[in-house]
Structure formats: C-alpha cells, structure tokens
XYZ file of C-alpha atoms in Angstrom:
129
model
C -32.758 34.100 -4.950
C -29.564 32.601 -6.411
C -28.213 32.044 -2.918
C -31.392 30.244 -1.845
C -31.380 27.953 -4.891
C -27.657 27.201 -4.489
C -28.118 26.400 -0.800
C -31.027 24.056 -1.531
C -29.061 22.250 -4.229
C -26.098 21.770 -1.888
C -28.318 20.397 0.870
C -30.017 17.969 -1.498
C -26.685 16.805 -2.946
C -25.122 16.244 0.489
C -28.145 14.399 1.842
C -28.233 11.947 -1.023
C -24.986 10.181 -0.180
C -25.833 6.704 1.008
C -24.723 3.136 0.732
C -25.538 1.576 -2.624
C -27.095 -1.872 -2.355
C -26.080 -4.683 -0.041
C -22.363 -4.393 0.737
C -22.209 -8.075 1.722
C -23.499 -9.203 -1.647
C -21.048 -6.885 -3.414
C -18.193 -8.344 -1.341
C -19.242 -11.913 -2.107
C -19.605 -11.237 -5.816
C -16.038 -9.893 -5.936
C -14.568 -12.066 -3.174
C -11.294 -12.835 -4.977
C -10.577 -9.114 -5.265
C -11.437 -8.320 -1.636
C -9.512 -11.275 -0.162
C -6.298 -9.508 -1.226
C -7.229 -6.357 0.720
C -8.309 -7.825 4.081
C -6.178 -9.542 6.768
C -8.855 -12.061 7.714
C -11.548 -13.721 5.608
C -13.619 -16.555 7.060
C -16.952 -18.343 7.135
C -18.224 -18.064 10.709
C -21.272 -18.775 12.900
C -22.346 -16.051 15.349
C -22.172 -17.378 18.926
C -22.073 -14.299 21.204
C -23.066 -10.698 20.739
C -22.485 -7.580 22.820
C -21.624 -3.887 22.591
C -18.435 -2.147 23.638
C -20.014 1.265 23.009
C -23.080 2.576 21.155
C -21.071 2.496 17.935
C -19.036 -0.687 18.444
C -20.657 -4.108 18.416
C -18.521 -6.996 19.721
C -19.274 -10.349 18.099
C -17.732 -13.740 18.856
C -17.913 -16.445 16.223
C -17.286 -20.138 15.837
C -14.999 -20.390 12.795
C -16.269 -22.800 10.149
C -13.590 -22.138 7.518
C -10.676 -19.694 7.292
C -9.867 -18.438 3.805
C -7.155 -16.009 4.915
C -5.551 -15.158 8.259
C -4.809 -17.024 11.482
C -6.751 -20.238 11.844
C -8.537 -20.737 15.147
C -11.765 -22.223 16.482
C -13.190 -18.816 17.429
C -12.831 -15.231 16.247
C -13.793 -12.002 18.003
C -14.641 -9.085 15.759
C -15.343 -5.434 16.553
C -18.073 -4.213 14.214
C -17.849 -0.427 13.962
C -21.265 1.121 13.349
C -20.053 4.570 12.339
C -20.779 4.824 8.597
C -23.928 5.011 6.500
C -23.104 1.500 5.221
C -22.724 -0.019 8.697
C -25.025 -2.839 9.693
C -25.281 -5.004 12.778
C -24.857 -8.715 13.261
C -28.287 -9.894 14.344
C -29.095 -13.532 15.008
C -27.037 -15.988 17.025
C -26.433 -19.108 14.965
C -26.494 -17.148 11.684
C -23.644 -17.948 9.282
C -21.624 -15.059 7.857
C -18.625 -14.464 5.641
C -16.479 -11.761 7.241
C -13.756 -9.552 5.777
C -11.722 -7.971 8.593
C -8.589 -5.955 9.279
C -6.283 -6.945 12.113
C -6.725 -4.707 15.156
C -4.720 -4.478 18.375
C -6.580 -7.261 20.198
C -9.439 -8.236 17.856
C -10.234 -8.177 14.191
C -12.089 -5.017 13.160
C -14.651 -4.373 10.473
C -16.496 -1.265 9.372
C -19.062 -0.364 6.768
C -20.830 -3.719 6.687
C -17.880 -5.786 5.506
C -19.629 -9.103 5.973
C -22.199 -11.149 4.113
C -24.992 -13.289 5.508
C -24.976 -16.779 3.986
C -28.786 -16.785 4.053
C -28.929 -13.568 1.992
C -26.362 -14.866 -0.473
C -28.394 -18.041 -1.012
C -31.542 -15.969 -1.524
C -29.688 -13.972 -4.198
C -28.270 -17.182 -5.775
C -24.691 -16.098 -5.077
C -22.034 -18.649 -4.197
C -19.133 -17.450 -2.062
C -15.949 -18.462 -3.861
C -12.756 -16.570 -3.002
C-alpha cells in the first residue's frame, strides 16, 4: 500500500509542472532585467511564418525598433516549440516584443520569450526596457 501511495504522489507531483502565467507579460514587466540576458531585444511586426520542423517555427519580422543587438530592417527568428512554456507566433501583422539569443544563422528563442503588444495593452503594461 505504501508503494502505491508513493507512486501516485510522484506521478501527481511530476505532472503538475507547467508554465506559470503568461511568459510574455512577465518578460515585459521585468524588461530591464531581461535585456541584460538576451543578445537581441526588439519591437517587431510579423511578416512571414513557416516551420522548419514540427518543433521549430521560423518567423520573419519587420523591425520597428531595436533595443539591443544588430539593427536591421528585418529579423528572422527560430521559435523552438519544445518546452511546456512554448507558444507560437500566430497572426501576420501582429506586433511583438522579442527576446532572442544569437544562433548560427538566425536569432533563436525558446519557452515563449516574446510578448504580444496587444496582450500587453490589454493588461495595461507598457514595455519599457
């Protein structure tokens, strides 16, 4: 009986690990802290969307403003969808704030390290790195 109870408790504990809240809102609320950690931080508009694999979304953006990193008119970002916090870019034309690490050929993000401007406005959060 002890073994059964212990096994059930372990299964419940392991299954309860999930992403807490909206990662994008958390990033925006603490933008000054996160800007130090990432290689590239920018306000961007989604212009093209595709998939490299089932777990890698490839998004191309028109850059509106660069807060950190190389300035350019466009940015291509690999969005890795391999964690419980991962989320996809959805609508072309949507404005996002992205926090990315420099990859070999593109910037790379994982775990939902971006914030939708629309969602930030709905939550009355101003992005201010």
